[in-house]
XYZ file of C-alpha atoms in Angstrom:
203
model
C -42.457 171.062 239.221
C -45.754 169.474 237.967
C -44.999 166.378 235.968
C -47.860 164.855 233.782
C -46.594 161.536 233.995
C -46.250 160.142 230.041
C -47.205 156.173 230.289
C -47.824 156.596 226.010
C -52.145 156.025 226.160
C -54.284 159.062 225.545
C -53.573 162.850 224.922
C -51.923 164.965 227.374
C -51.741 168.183 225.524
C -55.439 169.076 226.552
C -54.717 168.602 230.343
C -51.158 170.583 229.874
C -53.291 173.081 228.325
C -55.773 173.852 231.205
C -53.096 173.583 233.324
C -51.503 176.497 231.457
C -55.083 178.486 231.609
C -54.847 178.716 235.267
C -51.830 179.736 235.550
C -48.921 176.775 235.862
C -46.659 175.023 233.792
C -46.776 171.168 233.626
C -44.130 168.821 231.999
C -45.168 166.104 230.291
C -42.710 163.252 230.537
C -42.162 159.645 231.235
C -38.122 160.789 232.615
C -37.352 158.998 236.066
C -35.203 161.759 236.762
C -37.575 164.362 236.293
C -40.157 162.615 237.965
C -38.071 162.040 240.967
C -37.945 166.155 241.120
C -41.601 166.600 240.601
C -43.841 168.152 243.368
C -47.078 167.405 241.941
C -47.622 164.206 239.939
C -50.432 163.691 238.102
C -51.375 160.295 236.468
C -54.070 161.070 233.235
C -54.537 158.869 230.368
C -57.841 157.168 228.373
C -57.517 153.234 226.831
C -57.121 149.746 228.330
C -55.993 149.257 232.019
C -53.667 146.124 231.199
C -52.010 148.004 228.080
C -51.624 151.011 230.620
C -49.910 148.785 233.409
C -47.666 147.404 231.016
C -46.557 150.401 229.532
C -45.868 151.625 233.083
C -43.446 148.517 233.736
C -41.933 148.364 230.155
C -41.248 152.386 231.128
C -39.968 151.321 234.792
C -42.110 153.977 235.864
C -44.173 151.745 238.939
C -41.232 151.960 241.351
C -40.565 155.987 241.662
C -44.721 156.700 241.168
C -44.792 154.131 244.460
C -41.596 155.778 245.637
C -42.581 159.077 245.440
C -46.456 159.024 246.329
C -46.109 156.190 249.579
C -42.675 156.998 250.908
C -41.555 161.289 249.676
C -45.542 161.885 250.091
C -45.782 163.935 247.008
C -49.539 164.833 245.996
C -50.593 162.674 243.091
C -53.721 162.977 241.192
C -55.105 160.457 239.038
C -57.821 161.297 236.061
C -60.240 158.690 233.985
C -58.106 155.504 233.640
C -55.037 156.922 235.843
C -57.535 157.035 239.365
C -58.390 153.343 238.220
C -54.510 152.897 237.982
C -54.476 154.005 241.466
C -56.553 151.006 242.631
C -55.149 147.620 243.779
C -56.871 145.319 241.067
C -59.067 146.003 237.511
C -61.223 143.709 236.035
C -60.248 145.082 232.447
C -57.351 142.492 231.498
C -57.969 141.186 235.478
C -54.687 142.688 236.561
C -53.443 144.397 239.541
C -52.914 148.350 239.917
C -50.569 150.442 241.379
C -51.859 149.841 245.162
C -52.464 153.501 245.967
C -55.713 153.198 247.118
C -57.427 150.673 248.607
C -60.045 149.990 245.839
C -60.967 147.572 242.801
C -61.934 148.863 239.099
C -64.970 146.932 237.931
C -66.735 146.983 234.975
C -69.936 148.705 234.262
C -72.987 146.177 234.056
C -76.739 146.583 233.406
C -79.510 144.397 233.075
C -81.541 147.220 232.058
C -80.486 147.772 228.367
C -81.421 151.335 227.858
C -78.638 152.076 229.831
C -75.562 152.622 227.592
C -71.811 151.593 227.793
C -69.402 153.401 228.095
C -70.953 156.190 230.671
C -70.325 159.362 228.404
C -71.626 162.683 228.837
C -72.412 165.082 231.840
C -73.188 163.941 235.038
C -73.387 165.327 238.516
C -71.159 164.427 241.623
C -72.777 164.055 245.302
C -70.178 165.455 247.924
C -69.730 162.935 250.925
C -66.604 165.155 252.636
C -65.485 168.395 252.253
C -61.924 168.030 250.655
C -59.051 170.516 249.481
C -59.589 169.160 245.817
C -63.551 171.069 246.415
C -63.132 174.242 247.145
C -65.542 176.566 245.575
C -66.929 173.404 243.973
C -70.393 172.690 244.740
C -72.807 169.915 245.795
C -74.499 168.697 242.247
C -71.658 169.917 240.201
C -71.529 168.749 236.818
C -68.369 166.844 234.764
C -67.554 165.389 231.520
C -67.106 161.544 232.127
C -66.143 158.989 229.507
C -65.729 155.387 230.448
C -66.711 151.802 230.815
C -65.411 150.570 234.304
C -65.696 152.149 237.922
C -63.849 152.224 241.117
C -65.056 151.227 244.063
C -63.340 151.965 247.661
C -62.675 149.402 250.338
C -63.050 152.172 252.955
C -65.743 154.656 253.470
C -63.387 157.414 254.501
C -61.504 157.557 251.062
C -64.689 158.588 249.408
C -65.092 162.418 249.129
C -67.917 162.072 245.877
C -69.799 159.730 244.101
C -71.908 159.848 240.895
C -74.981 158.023 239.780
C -74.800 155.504 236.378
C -77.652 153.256 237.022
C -75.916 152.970 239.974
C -73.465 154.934 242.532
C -70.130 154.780 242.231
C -66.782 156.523 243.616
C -66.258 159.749 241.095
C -63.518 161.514 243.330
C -61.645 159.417 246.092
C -58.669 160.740 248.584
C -56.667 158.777 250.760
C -53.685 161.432 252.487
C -51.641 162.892 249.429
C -53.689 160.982 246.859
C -56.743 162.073 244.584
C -58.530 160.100 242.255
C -61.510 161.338 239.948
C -63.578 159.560 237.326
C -64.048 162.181 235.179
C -61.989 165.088 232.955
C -61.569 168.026 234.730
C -59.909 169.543 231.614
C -63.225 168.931 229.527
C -65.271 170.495 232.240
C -64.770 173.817 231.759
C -64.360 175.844 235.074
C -65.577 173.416 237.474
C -62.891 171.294 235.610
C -60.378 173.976 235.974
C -61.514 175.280 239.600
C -60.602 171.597 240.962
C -57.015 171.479 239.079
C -56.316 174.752 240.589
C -57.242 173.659 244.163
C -55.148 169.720 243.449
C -52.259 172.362 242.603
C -52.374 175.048 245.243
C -53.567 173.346 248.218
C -52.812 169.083 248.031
C-alpha cells in the first residue's frame, strides 16, 4: 500500500492524482494503523516547517514515520517541504526535523536583489549519481519548484542532483530507502510522473 502521509498542510489530491495517472492507488491518511501497513510512504506537503512538525507530533505521527523508514526500511519519499522534513534541523521556526537525513534546511538569501524569493518556476537539475529515482530521467531535466528555503547535505554521497538559484543547492537527495526532492514531481508533467513511477516500482 502507498500511503500519502496526511500531516493537514498543503493539497494532496494533485499528488494522489498523478499517482493514479501512472497507474497506482495511493491513500491519503494520517491513520497509524494504516501507516504501519504501508509499503511506500511518501511525505508531501507546502507551508511552514515548524507548523508542519507540530502537526506531525500533535498527530503522533514522528514515531511510526521513524519506525518504519530507520528500523522496517520502508522506501519513503519526501516532496517540497516534506524532503526538508526529512532533514535534522530548519531554520524556518529554528526547529529540528525528523533526522532522516543528515542535512539542515536553510533559508534562501541574496545580496543581489534581482533575485526573487521564493524560487518559483522551472528550473533544471544537474545529476551527480545515477539513482533508481532517475531512470529515463535526464541530465538538465526540468521541474516545477516553489519555495523559500533549501537543504543542504552533510555528506557528499547523499546527493544524487542539485539545482542552481543564485546558488547550488541539493534538489534530489538519497540516503538507503530514503528520497528527498525540492521540487513537485506532480506539477512536472512526465518528467514529474516518470520519477514517481521509478520511487514506486524500483525504491
Amino acid at each position: 500500500m502507498i500511503v500519502i502521509v496526511d500531516y493537514k498542510l498543503g493539497n494532496l489530491n494533485a499528488l494522489q492524482n498523478s499517482i493514479r495517472k501512472i497507474g497506482y492507488e495511493a491513500t491519503i491518511t494520517s491513520d497509524i494503523t494504516q501507516i504501519k501497513n504501508a509499503t511506500k510512504l511518501i511525505l508531501a506537503g507546502v507551508g511552514h516547517f515548524a507548523k508542519a512538525i507540530e502537526n506531525i507530533n500533535l498527530l503522533n505521527l514522528k514515531d511510526i514515520i521513524k519506525e518504519k523508514v530507520l528500523i522496517h526500511k520502508t522506501p519513503i519519499i519526501g516532496i517540497c517541504l516534506g524532503m526538508q522534513l526529512l532533514t535534522d534541523f530548519s531554520e524556518e521556526g529554528q526547529v529540528d526535523g525528523l533526522s532522516l537525513i543528515k542535512a539542515k534546511t536553510l533559508k534562501f538569501s541574496f545580496s543581489d536583489n534581482t533575485i526573487k524569493i521564493p524560487h518559483v518556476g522551472w528550473n533544471n537539475i544537474k545529476i551527480k549519481r545515477q539513482n533508481i529515482l532517475l531512470e529515463n530521467i535526464p541530465d538538465d531535466a526540468q521541474f516545477y519548484f516553489t519555495h523559500s528555503y533549501y537543504v543542504t547535505c552533510e555528506k557528499e554521497d547523499n546527493i544524487v542532483a542539485t539545482t542552481n538559484y543564485g546558488h547550488d543547492f541539493d534538489s534530489i537527495i538519497n540516503n538507503e530507502n530514503i528520497w528527498g526532492v525540492q521540487f513537485h514531481p506532480e506539477k512536472s508533467h512526465k518528467q514529474g510522473l516518470d520519477l514517481l513511477k521509478n520511487f514506486i516500482e524500483n525504491a
